[in-house]
Short mmCIF file of N, CA and C in Angstrom, two decimals:
data_model
loop_
_atom_site.label_atom_id
_atom_site.label_comp_id
_atom_site.label_asym_id
_atom_site.label_seq_id
_atom_site.Cartn_x
_atom_site.Cartn_y
_atom_site.Cartn_z
N UNK A 1 27.24 -20.33 -54.38
CA UNK A 1 26.53 -21.10 -55.32
C UNK A 1 25.24 -22.11 -54.95
N UNK A 2 24.24 -22.36 -55.26
CA UNK A 2 23.29 -22.74 -55.54
C UNK A 2 23.67 -24.38 -55.37
N UNK A 3 23.78 -25.17 -54.63
CA UNK A 3 23.51 -26.86 -54.90
C UNK A 3 22.71 -27.05 -55.41
N UNK A 4 21.34 -27.35 -55.93
CA UNK A 4 20.63 -27.34 -56.91
C UNK A 4 20.50 -27.34 -57.80
N UNK A 5 21.45 -25.91 -58.49
CA UNK A 5 21.58 -26.13 -59.60
C UNK A 5 22.57 -26.26 -60.67
N UNK A 6 22.47 -27.14 -61.75
CA UNK A 6 24.06 -27.52 -61.94
C UNK A 6 24.71 -26.59 -62.75
N UNK A 7 26.66 -26.98 -62.43
CA UNK A 7 27.68 -26.39 -63.02
C UNK A 7 27.28 -25.00 -64.26
N UNK A 8 26.35 -25.41 -64.80
CA UNK A 8 26.19 -24.49 -66.36
C UNK A 8 25.56 -23.16 -65.48
N UNK A 9 24.49 -23.61 -64.83
CA UNK A 9 23.53 -22.13 -64.55
C UNK A 9 24.83 -21.23 -64.19
N UNK A 10 25.72 -21.44 -63.43
CA UNK A 10 26.39 -20.80 -62.72
C UNK A 10 27.67 -19.93 -63.56
N UNK A 11 28.02 -20.69 -64.05
CA UNK A 11 29.11 -19.98 -65.44
C UNK A 11 28.52 -19.05 -66.35
N UNK A 12 29.02 -17.77 -66.62
CA UNK A 12 29.10 -17.32 -67.68
C UNK A 12 28.70 -18.05 -69.10
N UNK A 13 28.00 -17.29 -70.10
CA UNK A 13 27.35 -17.73 -71.02
C UNK A 13 29.01 -17.67 -72.26
N UNK A 14 29.27 -16.91 -72.19
CA UNK A 14 30.33 -17.82 -73.11
C UNK A 14 29.89 -17.17 -74.54
N UNK A 15 30.59 -17.71 -75.10
CA UNK A 15 30.62 -17.55 -76.95
C UNK A 15 29.82 -18.59 -77.35
N UNK A 16 28.69 -18.47 -79.00
CA UNK A 16 28.11 -19.49 -78.94
C UNK A 16 29.35 -19.53 -81.08
N UNK A 17 30.59 -19.82 -80.03
CA UNK A 17 31.41 -20.51 -81.18
C UNK A 17 31.10 -21.44 -82.21
N UNK A 18 30.55 -22.32 -81.22
CA UNK A 18 30.80 -23.95 -81.45
C UNK A 18 30.00 -23.64 -82.55
N UNK A 19 28.33 -23.14 -82.66
CA UNK A 19 27.23 -23.51 -83.38
C UNK A 19 26.36 -24.79 -83.16
N UNK A 20 26.75 -25.17 -82.03
CA UNK A 20 25.67 -26.24 -81.45
C UNK A 20 24.03 -26.95 -82.03
N UNK A 21 24.35 -27.60 -83.33
CA UNK A 21 22.84 -28.19 -83.12
C UNK A 21 21.96 -28.79 -82.35
N UNK A 22 20.67 -28.57 -82.54
CA UNK A 22 20.27 -28.54 -81.56
C UNK A 22 20.01 -29.58 -80.45
N UNK A 23 20.36 -30.85 -81.03
CA UNK A 23 20.61 -31.92 -80.12
C UNK A 23 21.76 -31.57 -78.88
N UNK A 24 22.64 -30.75 -79.40
CA UNK A 24 24.02 -30.27 -78.36
C UNK A 24 23.73 -29.41 -77.09
N UNK A 25 22.87 -28.60 -78.05
CA UNK A 25 22.02 -27.39 -77.06
C UNK A 25 21.04 -27.67 -76.56
N UNK A 26 20.54 -28.80 -77.10
CA UNK A 26 19.14 -29.40 -75.63
C UNK A 26 20.52 -29.84 -74.77
N UNK A 27 20.85 -30.93 -74.80
CA UNK A 27 22.34 -31.85 -73.91
C UNK A 27 23.04 -30.80 -73.05
N UNK A 28 23.21 -29.31 -73.57
CA UNK A 28 24.06 -27.95 -72.69
C UNK A 28 23.29 -27.50 -71.90
N UNK A 29 21.80 -27.52 -72.31
CA UNK A 29 21.08 -26.68 -71.81
C UNK A 29 19.83 -26.71 -71.17
N UNK A 30 19.60 -28.02 -71.22
CA UNK A 30 18.35 -28.61 -70.43
C UNK A 30 18.44 -28.56 -69.05
N UNK A 31 19.11 -29.27 -68.27
CA UNK A 31 18.90 -29.38 -67.20
C UNK A 31 19.09 -27.76 -66.57
N UNK A 32 19.97 -27.22 -66.90
CA UNK A 32 19.45 -25.46 -66.54
C UNK A 32 18.47 -24.69 -66.72
N UNK A 33 18.06 -25.10 -67.87
CA UNK A 33 16.37 -24.62 -67.91
C UNK A 33 15.69 -25.09 -67.00
N UNK A 34 15.80 -26.50 -66.68
CA UNK A 34 14.15 -26.86 -66.27
C UNK A 34 14.92 -25.96 -64.30
N UNK A 35 16.24 -26.81 -63.84
CA UNK A 35 16.59 -25.76 -62.71
C UNK A 35 16.15 -24.15 -62.80
N UNK A 36 16.50 -23.08 -63.69
CA UNK A 36 16.17 -22.06 -63.51
C UNK A 36 14.45 -21.29 -63.47
N UNK A 37 13.51 -22.72 -64.51
CA UNK A 37 12.48 -22.31 -63.86
C UNK A 37 11.80 -22.67 -63.29
N UNK A 38 12.25 -23.94 -62.23
CA UNK A 38 11.66 -24.10 -61.22
C UNK A 38 12.33 -23.06 -60.22
N UNK A 39 13.11 -22.12 -60.34
CA UNK A 39 13.29 -21.46 -59.58
C UNK A 39 13.43 -20.07 -59.92
N UNK A 40 12.63 -19.56 -60.82
CA UNK A 40 11.73 -18.65 -61.21
C UNK A 40 10.01 -18.38 -60.99
N UNK A 41 9.87 -19.37 -61.25
CA UNK A 41 8.06 -19.94 -60.80
C UNK A 41 7.94 -20.40 -59.88
N UNK A 42 8.78 -21.30 -59.44
CA UNK A 42 8.34 -21.95 -57.96
C UNK A 42 7.77 -23.46 -58.29
N UNK A 43 6.56 -23.23 -56.90
CA UNK A 43 5.41 -24.48 -56.89
C UNK A 43 4.69 -24.62 -57.89
N UNK A 44 4.44 -23.82 -58.78
CA UNK A 44 3.54 -23.59 -59.71
C UNK A 44 3.62 -23.83 -60.63
N UNK A 45 4.63 -24.43 -61.43
CA UNK A 45 5.23 -25.32 -62.41
C UNK A 45 6.13 -26.81 -62.12
N UNK A 46 6.58 -26.74 -60.64
CA UNK A 46 7.07 -27.87 -60.30
C UNK A 46 7.21 -28.83 -61.41
N UNK A 47 5.91 -29.52 -61.02
CA UNK A 47 5.79 -30.35 -62.24
C UNK A 47 5.44 -30.65 -63.95
N UNK A 48 5.45 -29.44 -63.79
CA UNK A 48 5.09 -28.71 -65.25
C UNK A 48 7.08 -28.30 -65.75
N UNK A 49 7.98 -28.61 -65.17
CA UNK A 49 9.09 -28.10 -65.69
C UNK A 49 9.68 -28.45 -66.78
N UNK A 50 9.45 -29.51 -66.62
CA UNK A 50 10.91 -31.04 -67.21
C UNK A 50 9.35 -30.92 -68.82
N UNK A 51 8.17 -30.31 -69.20
CA UNK A 51 7.79 -30.89 -70.35
C UNK A 51 7.14 -29.17 -70.62
N UNK A 52 8.39 -28.04 -69.83
CA UNK A 52 8.27 -27.04 -70.47
C UNK A 52 9.31 -26.68 -71.19
N UNK A 53 10.27 -27.27 -70.76
CA UNK A 53 11.67 -27.22 -71.09
C UNK A 53 11.84 -28.28 -72.46
N UNK A 54 11.32 -29.06 -72.58
CA UNK A 54 11.19 -29.81 -74.36
C UNK A 54 10.01 -28.51 -74.93
N UNK A 55 9.00 -28.03 -74.42
CA UNK A 55 8.29 -27.60 -75.34
C UNK A 55 9.00 -26.34 -75.93
N UNK A 56 9.98 -25.93 -75.11
CA UNK A 56 10.62 -24.64 -75.35
C UNK A 56 11.22 -25.02 -76.79
N UNK A 57 12.53 -26.23 -76.52
CA UNK A 57 13.32 -26.69 -77.71
C UNK A 57 11.77 -27.03 -78.91
N UNK A 58 11.28 -27.41 -78.23
CA UNK A 58 9.76 -28.17 -79.53
C UNK A 58 10.27 -26.29 -80.22
N UNK A 59 9.41 -25.56 -80.34
CA UNK A 59 9.93 -23.93 -80.58
C UNK A 59 10.70 -23.70 -81.22
N UNK A 60 11.86 -24.31 -81.29
CA UNK A 60 13.55 -23.72 -81.04
C UNK A 60 12.94 -24.74 -82.68
N UNK A 61 12.92 -25.45 -83.28
CA UNK A 61 13.38 -27.14 -84.10
C UNK A 61 13.10 -26.57 -85.30
N UNK A 62 12.01 -25.26 -85.48
CA UNK A 62 12.20 -24.98 -86.73
C UNK A 62 12.79 -24.41 -87.17
N UNK A 63 13.79 -23.69 -86.50
CA UNK A 63 14.68 -22.54 -86.82
C UNK A 63 16.35 -23.22 -87.00
N UNK A 64 17.11 -22.17 -87.46
CA UNK A 64 18.35 -22.16 -86.93
C UNK A 64 18.92 -22.05 -85.91
N UNK A 65 19.76 -23.05 -85.30
CA UNK A 65 20.36 -22.84 -83.90
C UNK A 65 21.48 -22.75 -83.68
N UNK A 66 22.58 -22.84 -84.98
CA UNK A 66 23.98 -22.16 -85.73
C UNK A 66 24.37 -20.73 -85.25
N UNK A 67 22.61 -19.65 -85.61
CA UNK A 67 23.49 -18.79 -85.75
C UNK A 67 22.77 -18.03 -84.02
N UNK A 68 22.22 -18.75 -83.26
CA UNK A 68 21.80 -18.24 -82.22
C UNK A 68 23.13 -17.63 -81.52
N UNK A 69 23.39 -16.85 -81.13
CA UNK A 69 24.01 -16.03 -80.58
C UNK A 69 24.77 -15.71 -78.67
N UNK A 70 23.26 -15.97 -78.31
CA UNK A 70 23.07 -15.69 -76.54
C UNK A 70 21.94 -17.47 -76.44
N UNK A 71 22.77 -18.33 -76.52
CA UNK A 71 21.31 -19.84 -76.35
C UNK A 71 20.55 -19.37 -74.72
N UNK A 72 20.97 -18.87 -73.86
CA UNK A 72 20.59 -19.19 -72.75
C UNK A 72 19.71 -17.84 -72.69
N UNK A 73 20.20 -17.05 -72.80
CA UNK A 73 18.96 -15.79 -73.06
C UNK A 73 17.47 -16.71 -73.56
N UNK A 74 17.60 -16.73 -75.48
CA UNK A 74 16.73 -17.06 -75.78
C UNK A 74 15.90 -18.26 -75.10
N UNK A 75 16.64 -19.04 -74.51
CA UNK A 75 15.84 -20.35 -73.99
C UNK A 75 15.15 -20.14 -73.16
N UNK A 76 15.50 -19.03 -72.23
CA UNK A 76 14.98 -18.54 -70.91
C UNK A 76 13.52 -17.83 -71.55
N UNK A 77 14.28 -16.82 -72.01
CA UNK A 77 13.25 -16.02 -72.88
C UNK A 77 11.47 -16.65 -73.33
N UNK A 78 12.11 -17.78 -74.27
CA UNK A 78 10.45 -19.01 -74.51
C UNK A 78 10.42 -19.41 -73.30
N UNK A 79 11.06 -20.32 -72.76
CA UNK A 79 10.62 -21.16 -71.12
C UNK A 79 9.89 -20.11 -70.49
N UNK A 80 10.21 -18.84 -70.47
CA UNK A 80 9.21 -18.03 -69.02
C UNK A 80 8.08 -17.30 -69.62
N UNK A 81 7.97 -17.42 -71.36
CA UNK A 81 6.73 -16.71 -71.97
C UNK A 81 6.10 -18.34 -71.24
N UNK A 82 6.38 -19.53 -72.24
CA UNK A 82 5.39 -20.77 -72.34
C UNK A 82 4.91 -20.91 -70.31
N UNK A 83 5.77 -20.81 -69.29
CA UNK A 83 5.49 -20.76 -68.25
C UNK A 83 4.37 -19.61 -68.01
N UNK A 84 4.55 -18.50 -68.38
CA UNK A 84 3.41 -17.55 -68.56
C UNK A 84 1.93 -17.64 -68.73
N UNK A 85 2.26 -18.37 -70.12
CA UNK A 85 1.01 -18.96 -70.57
C UNK A 85 0.26 -19.81 -69.68
N UNK A 86 1.25 -20.80 -69.11
CA UNK A 86 0.55 -21.87 -68.85
C UNK A 86 -0.19 -21.67 -67.12
N UNK A 87 0.77 -20.63 -66.49
CA UNK A 87 0.06 -20.27 -65.26
C UNK A 87 -1.22 -19.29 -65.94
N UNK A 88 -1.32 -18.82 -66.71
CA UNK A 88 -2.38 -17.86 -67.00
C UNK A 88 -3.48 -18.71 -67.41
N UNK A 89 -3.19 -19.57 -67.84
CA UNK A 89 -4.38 -20.36 -68.52
C UNK A 89 -5.07 -21.31 -66.97
N UNK A 90 -4.16 -21.76 -66.21
CA UNK A 90 -4.64 -22.07 -65.27
C UNK A 90 -5.72 -21.30 -64.43
N UNK A 91 -4.98 -20.12 -64.48
CA UNK A 91 -6.01 -19.02 -63.38
C UNK A 91 -7.18 -19.51 -64.15
N UNK A 92 -7.44 -18.94 -65.34
CA UNK A 92 -8.52 -18.88 -66.39
C UNK A 92 -9.37 -19.97 -65.86
N UNK A 93 -8.52 -21.07 -65.61
CA UNK A 93 -9.70 -22.21 -65.66
C UNK A 93 -10.51 -23.05 -64.64
N UNK A 94 -9.68 -22.05 -63.68
CA UNK A 94 -10.17 -22.34 -62.15
C UNK A 94 -11.03 -20.82 -61.60
N UNK A 95 -10.70 -20.00 -62.53
CA UNK A 95 -11.95 -19.10 -62.34
C UNK A 95 -13.47 -19.48 -63.30
N UNK A 96 -12.62 -19.94 -63.89
CA UNK A 96 -14.56 -20.97 -64.83
C UNK A 96 -14.84 -22.11 -64.12
N UNK A 97 -14.00 -22.75 -63.24
CA UNK A 97 -14.83 -24.10 -62.45
C UNK A 97 -15.36 -23.50 -61.85
N UNK A 98 -14.84 -22.56 -60.78
CA UNK A 98 -15.26 -22.00 -59.39
C UNK A 98 -16.45 -21.49 -60.11
N UNK A 99 -16.97 -20.26 -61.35
CA UNK A 99 -18.15 -20.00 -61.68
C UNK A 99 -19.14 -21.05 -61.85
N UNK A 100 -18.35 -21.96 -62.53
CA UNK A 100 -19.25 -23.15 -63.27
C UNK A 100 -20.09 -23.61 -61.71
N UNK A 101 -19.37 -23.89 -60.65
CA UNK A 101 -19.22 -24.44 -59.14
C UNK A 101 -21.08 -23.57 -58.91
N UNK A 102 -20.54 -22.48 -59.01
CA UNK A 102 -21.60 -21.23 -58.55
C UNK A 102 -22.90 -21.07 -59.32
N UNK A 103 -23.03 -21.40 -60.74
CA UNK A 103 -24.00 -21.12 -61.86
C UNK A 103 -24.94 -22.81 -61.12
N UNK A 104 -25.79 -22.70 -60.79
CA UNK A 104 -26.92 -24.24 -60.90
C UNK A 104 -26.96 -24.01 -62.67
N UNK A 105 -26.75 -25.93 -63.26
CA UNK A 105 -27.18 -25.86 -64.23
C UNK A 105 -28.58 -25.64 -64.67
N UNK A 106 -28.57 -25.19 -65.86
CA UNK A 106 -29.62 -25.16 -65.95
C UNK A 106 -31.17 -25.58 -66.30
N UNK A 107 -31.17 -26.84 -66.75
CA UNK A 107 -31.47 -28.43 -66.27
C UNK A 107 -32.50 -28.29 -65.31
N UNK A 108 -31.18 -27.81 -64.14
CA UNK A 108 -31.57 -28.05 -62.76
C UNK A 108 -32.30 -27.10 -62.20
N UNK A 109 -32.16 -25.74 -63.29
CA UNK A 109 -32.91 -24.68 -62.83
C UNK A 109 -34.31 -24.29 -63.19
N UNK A 110 -33.92 -24.90 -64.21
CA UNK A 110 -35.57 -25.17 -64.88
C UNK A 110 -36.75 -25.87 -64.71
N UNK A 111 -36.06 -27.17 -63.61
CA UNK A 111 -35.87 -27.82 -63.22
C UNK A 111 -36.83 -27.36 -61.25
N UNK A 112 -36.17 -26.49 -60.83
CA UNK A 112 -36.34 -25.88 -59.45
C UNK A 112 -37.76 -24.76 -60.01
N UNK A 113 -37.65 -23.74 -61.07
CA UNK A 113 -38.53 -23.30 -61.69
C UNK A 113 -40.06 -23.14 -61.25
N UNK A 114 -39.90 -24.99 -62.00
CA UNK A 114 -41.36 -25.65 -62.36
C UNK A 114 -41.51 -26.36 -60.68
N UNK A 115 -40.54 -26.96 -60.12
CA UNK A 115 -41.59 -27.24 -58.75
C UNK A 115 -41.19 -26.15 -58.64
N UNK A 116 -41.04 -25.22 -57.87
CA UNK A 116 -41.84 -24.00 -57.29
C UNK A 116 -43.17 -23.55 -57.93
N UNK A 117 -43.44 -23.75 -59.29
CA UNK A 117 -44.99 -22.79 -59.53
C UNK A 117 -45.54 -24.27 -59.63
N UNK A 118 -44.89 -25.66 -59.67
CA UNK A 118 -46.23 -26.33 -59.05
C UNK A 118 -46.44 -26.50 -57.63
N UNK A 119 -45.61 -26.00 -56.57
CA UNK A 119 -45.83 -25.77 -55.22
C UNK A 119 -46.80 -24.91 -55.07
N UNK A 120 -46.75 -23.64 -55.88
CA UNK A 120 -47.91 -22.62 -55.95
C UNK A 120 -49.28 -22.56 -56.25
N UNK A 121 -49.27 -23.85 -56.98
CA UNK A 121 -50.44 -23.71 -58.12
C UNK A 121 -51.00 -24.83 -57.13
N UNK A 122 -50.11 -25.70 -55.67
CA UNK A 122 -51.08 -26.14 -55.53
C UNK A 122 -51.71 -25.88 -53.72
N UNK A 123 -50.89 -24.94 -54.01
CA UNK A 123 -51.15 -23.88 -52.83
C UNK A 123 -52.37 -22.95 -52.71
N UNK A 124 -52.88 -22.50 -53.85
CA UNK A 124 -53.57 -21.63 -54.08
C UNK A 124 -54.88 -23.20 -54.56
N UNK A 125 -54.61 -24.44 -54.84
CA UNK A 125 -55.72 -24.75 -54.78
C UNK A 125 -56.49 -25.22 -53.23
N UNK A 126 -55.79 -24.73 -52.10
CA UNK A 126 -56.26 -25.43 -50.52
C UNK A 126 -57.95 -24.44 -50.71
N UNK A 127 -58.58 -24.85 -50.18
CA UNK A 127 -59.90 -24.04 -50.12
C UNK A 127 -59.60 -22.95 -48.86
N UNK A 128 -60.87 -21.66 -48.96
CA UNK A 128 -60.05 -20.75 -48.50
C UNK A 128 -60.09 -21.28 -46.95
N UNK A 129 -60.95 -21.68 -46.22
CA UNK A 129 -60.94 -21.88 -44.61
C UNK A 129 -59.88 -22.27 -44.56
N UNK A 130 -58.87 -23.65 -44.91
CA UNK A 130 -58.02 -24.03 -44.40
C UNK A 130 -56.63 -22.96 -45.19
N UNK A 131 -56.95 -22.08 -46.16
CA UNK A 131 -55.86 -20.97 -46.49
C UNK A 131 -54.90 -20.19 -45.68
N UNK A 132 -55.98 -19.66 -44.81
CA UNK A 132 -55.67 -18.87 -44.40
C UNK A 132 -55.01 -19.45 -42.71
N UNK A 133 -55.31 -20.46 -42.16
CA UNK A 133 -54.03 -21.23 -41.52
C UNK A 133 -52.85 -21.26 -41.64
N UNK A 134 -52.73 -22.12 -42.95
CA UNK A 134 -51.97 -22.31 -43.95
C UNK A 134 -50.50 -21.25 -43.62
N UNK A 135 -51.53 -20.39 -44.42
CA UNK A 135 -50.73 -19.44 -44.92
C UNK A 135 -49.62 -18.46 -43.70
N UNK A 136 -50.26 -18.58 -42.29
CA UNK A 136 -50.22 -17.90 -40.78
C UNK A 136 -49.15 -19.07 -40.49
N UNK A 137 -49.27 -20.65 -40.66
CA UNK A 137 -48.42 -20.41 -40.16
C UNK A 137 -46.70 -21.25 -40.54
N UNK A 138 -46.87 -21.41 -42.01
CA UNK A 138 -46.37 -22.00 -42.72
C UNK A 138 -45.11 -20.40 -42.85
N UNK A 139 -45.78 -19.55 -44.07
CA UNK A 139 -45.58 -18.34 -44.05
C UNK A 139 -45.16 -17.24 -42.90
N UNK A 140 -46.04 -17.07 -42.09
CA UNK A 140 -46.09 -16.17 -40.89
C UNK A 140 -45.39 -16.43 -39.67
N UNK A 141 -44.50 -17.92 -39.60
CA UNK A 141 -44.40 -18.62 -38.46
C UNK A 141 -44.96 -18.67 -37.48
N UNK A 142 -46.22 -18.06 -37.23
CA UNK A 142 -47.56 -18.20 -35.92
C UNK A 142 -47.33 -19.38 -35.43
N UNK A 143 -47.84 -19.29 -34.20
CA UNK A 143 -48.02 -20.95 -33.33
C UNK A 143 -49.25 -21.01 -33.59
N UNK A 144 -49.58 -22.58 -33.35
CA UNK A 144 -51.19 -23.16 -33.08
C UNK A 144 -51.55 -21.71 -32.78
N UNK A 145 -51.63 -21.41 -31.13
CA UNK A 145 -52.00 -20.39 -30.02
C UNK A 145 -52.58 -18.75 -31.30
N UNK A 146 -51.64 -18.64 -31.71
CA UNK A 146 -51.58 -16.89 -31.91
C UNK A 146 -52.50 -17.35 -33.19
N UNK A 147 -52.70 -18.80 -34.19
CA UNK A 147 -53.68 -18.34 -35.20
C UNK A 147 -54.82 -18.54 -34.55
N UNK A 148 -54.84 -19.10 -33.25
CA UNK A 148 -56.00 -19.43 -32.60
C UNK A 148 -56.99 -18.24 -32.58
N UNK A 149 -55.96 -17.52 -31.51
CA UNK A 149 -56.59 -16.60 -31.37
C UNK A 149 -56.64 -15.36 -32.89
N UNK A 150 -55.82 -15.48 -33.08
CA UNK A 150 -55.95 -14.25 -34.95
C UNK A 150 -57.14 -14.34 -35.58
N UNK A 151 -58.05 -15.81 -35.69
CA UNK A 151 -58.78 -16.66 -36.64
C UNK A 151 -60.76 -16.67 -35.48
N UNK A 152 -59.70 -16.55 -34.10
CA UNK A 152 -61.28 -16.76 -33.15
C UNK A 152 -61.27 -18.35 -33.52
N UNK A 153 -61.07 -19.10 -33.35
CA UNK A 153 -60.33 -20.40 -33.55
C UNK A 153 -60.15 -21.16 -32.41
N UNK A 154 -60.56 -22.39 -32.34
CA UNK A 154 -59.51 -22.91 -30.88
C UNK A 154 -58.31 -23.78 -31.00
N UNK A 155 -56.95 -24.49 -30.39
CA UNK A 155 -55.96 -25.02 -30.43
C UNK A 155 -56.02 -26.13 -31.58
N UNK A 156 -57.32 -26.81 -31.52
CA UNK A 156 -57.67 -28.05 -31.95
C UNK A 156 -58.41 -27.67 -33.42
N UNK A 157 -58.67 -26.41 -33.68
CA UNK A 157 -59.67 -26.15 -34.95
C UNK A 157 -58.48 -26.14 -35.39
N UNK A 158 -57.06 -25.04 -35.32
CA UNK A 158 -56.24 -24.89 -36.59
C UNK A 158 -55.34 -26.18 -36.75
N UNK A 159 -55.51 -27.15 -36.08
CA UNK A 159 -54.39 -28.16 -36.07
C UNK A 159 -54.73 -28.84 -37.07
N UNK A 160 -56.86 -28.95 -36.64
CA UNK A 160 -57.07 -30.18 -38.16
C UNK A 160 -57.02 -29.35 -39.11
N UNK A 161 -57.01 -27.85 -39.19
CA UNK A 161 -57.72 -26.85 -40.49
C UNK A 161 -55.92 -27.41 -40.95
N UNK A 162 -55.09 -27.40 -40.53
CA UNK A 162 -53.52 -27.18 -40.93
C UNK A 162 -53.51 -28.53 -41.60
N UNK A 163 -53.88 -29.56 -40.99
CA UNK A 163 -54.02 -31.42 -41.29
C UNK A 163 -54.32 -31.38 -42.89
N UNK A 164 -55.75 -30.70 -42.80
CA UNK A 164 -56.62 -30.89 -43.94
C UNK A 164 -55.84 -29.81 -44.98
N UNK A 165 -55.19 -28.52 -44.50
CA UNK A 165 -54.65 -27.80 -45.81
C UNK A 165 -53.37 -28.68 -46.40
N UNK A 166 -52.82 -29.30 -45.72
CA UNK A 166 -51.23 -29.96 -45.96
C UNK A 166 -51.48 -30.86 -47.66
N UNK A 167 -53.14 -31.69 -47.05
CA UNK A 167 -53.72 -32.78 -47.51
C UNK A 167 -54.47 -31.99 -49.08
N UNK A 168 -54.55 -31.16 -49.31
CA UNK A 168 -55.21 -30.59 -50.32
C UNK A 168 -54.06 -29.97 -50.96
N UNK A 169 -52.61 -29.76 -50.43
CA UNK A 169 -51.63 -29.13 -51.53
C UNK A 169 -50.84 -30.74 -51.81
N UNK A 170 -50.80 -31.68 -51.12
CA UNK A 170 -50.18 -32.24 -51.31
C UNK A 170 -50.60 -32.91 -52.61
N UNK A 171 -52.44 -33.40 -52.41
CA UNK A 171 -52.98 -34.07 -53.34
C UNK A 171 -53.13 -32.55 -54.94
N UNK A 172 -53.32 -32.27 -54.96
CA UNK A 172 -53.15 -31.15 -55.92
C UNK A 172 -52.10 -30.68 -56.20
N UNK A 173 -50.66 -30.68 -55.86
CA UNK A 173 -49.54 -30.89 -56.36
C UNK A 173 -49.17 -32.33 -57.02
N UNK A 174 -49.95 -33.84 -56.74
CA UNK A 174 -49.55 -34.73 -57.23
C UNK A 174 -50.34 -35.13 -58.73
N UNK A 175 -51.42 -34.00 -58.51
CA UNK A 175 -52.42 -33.65 -60.06
C UNK A 175 -52.01 -32.73 -60.46
N UNK A 176 -51.16 -32.18 -60.05
CA UNK A 176 -50.49 -30.67 -61.15
C UNK A 176 -49.05 -31.66 -61.87
N UNK A 177 -48.78 -32.51 -61.20
CA UNK A 177 -47.09 -32.85 -61.45
C UNK A 177 -47.35 -34.20 -62.36
N UNK A 178 -48.33 -34.75 -62.29
CA UNK A 178 -48.96 -36.06 -62.82
C UNK A 178 -48.55 -36.98 -61.86
N UNK A 179 -48.16 -36.92 -60.71
CA UNK A 179 -47.72 -38.15 -60.04
C UNK A 179 -48.38 -38.39 -59.27
N UNK A 180 -49.09 -40.18 -59.17
CA UNK A 180 -49.98 -40.34 -57.49
C UNK A 180 -49.31 -40.95 -56.75
N UNK A 181 -48.12 -40.92 -56.62
CA UNK A 181 -47.32 -41.29 -55.09
C UNK A 181 -47.77 -40.32 -54.31
N UNK A 182 -48.39 -39.32 -54.55
CA UNK A 182 -48.21 -38.53 -53.62
C UNK A 182 -49.12 -38.46 -52.88
#
């Protein structure tokens, strides 16, 4: 015999000749029902077992409880269905929460898209002699020496042109976005 379960849980169901009303039904089977829910569904509903027991009896309240022939079977069926629904709703909420975390906020995505567009426009406004050096450094990852060799410049000229390119891009971006702080 399981020491965690009330004695009622281990006894045969017996007849329902007494025709208890809902209050007696609750007093007689509520501890057993809570223990059976915890046993069947485990940790998934541990904190909600008492609420499920209450909801089970609330579902039976509109019905004539004097006509129930096998109260334990009925109570367990209703409570099991409620527990299954609860676990299913939790799973859906969890999946939804994970999906929301993976998807960026639409306003944030729009702001990011606008920022990207402003950066592209700012880069396109860099004068030609500086643009080549900027693109080779920032997008192709070439070193100053490699850029100097490729463009026929000195390393010092590459550094100077890159500084001018960044300066133009920042001014252009500030002008495009309406900000004067950059």
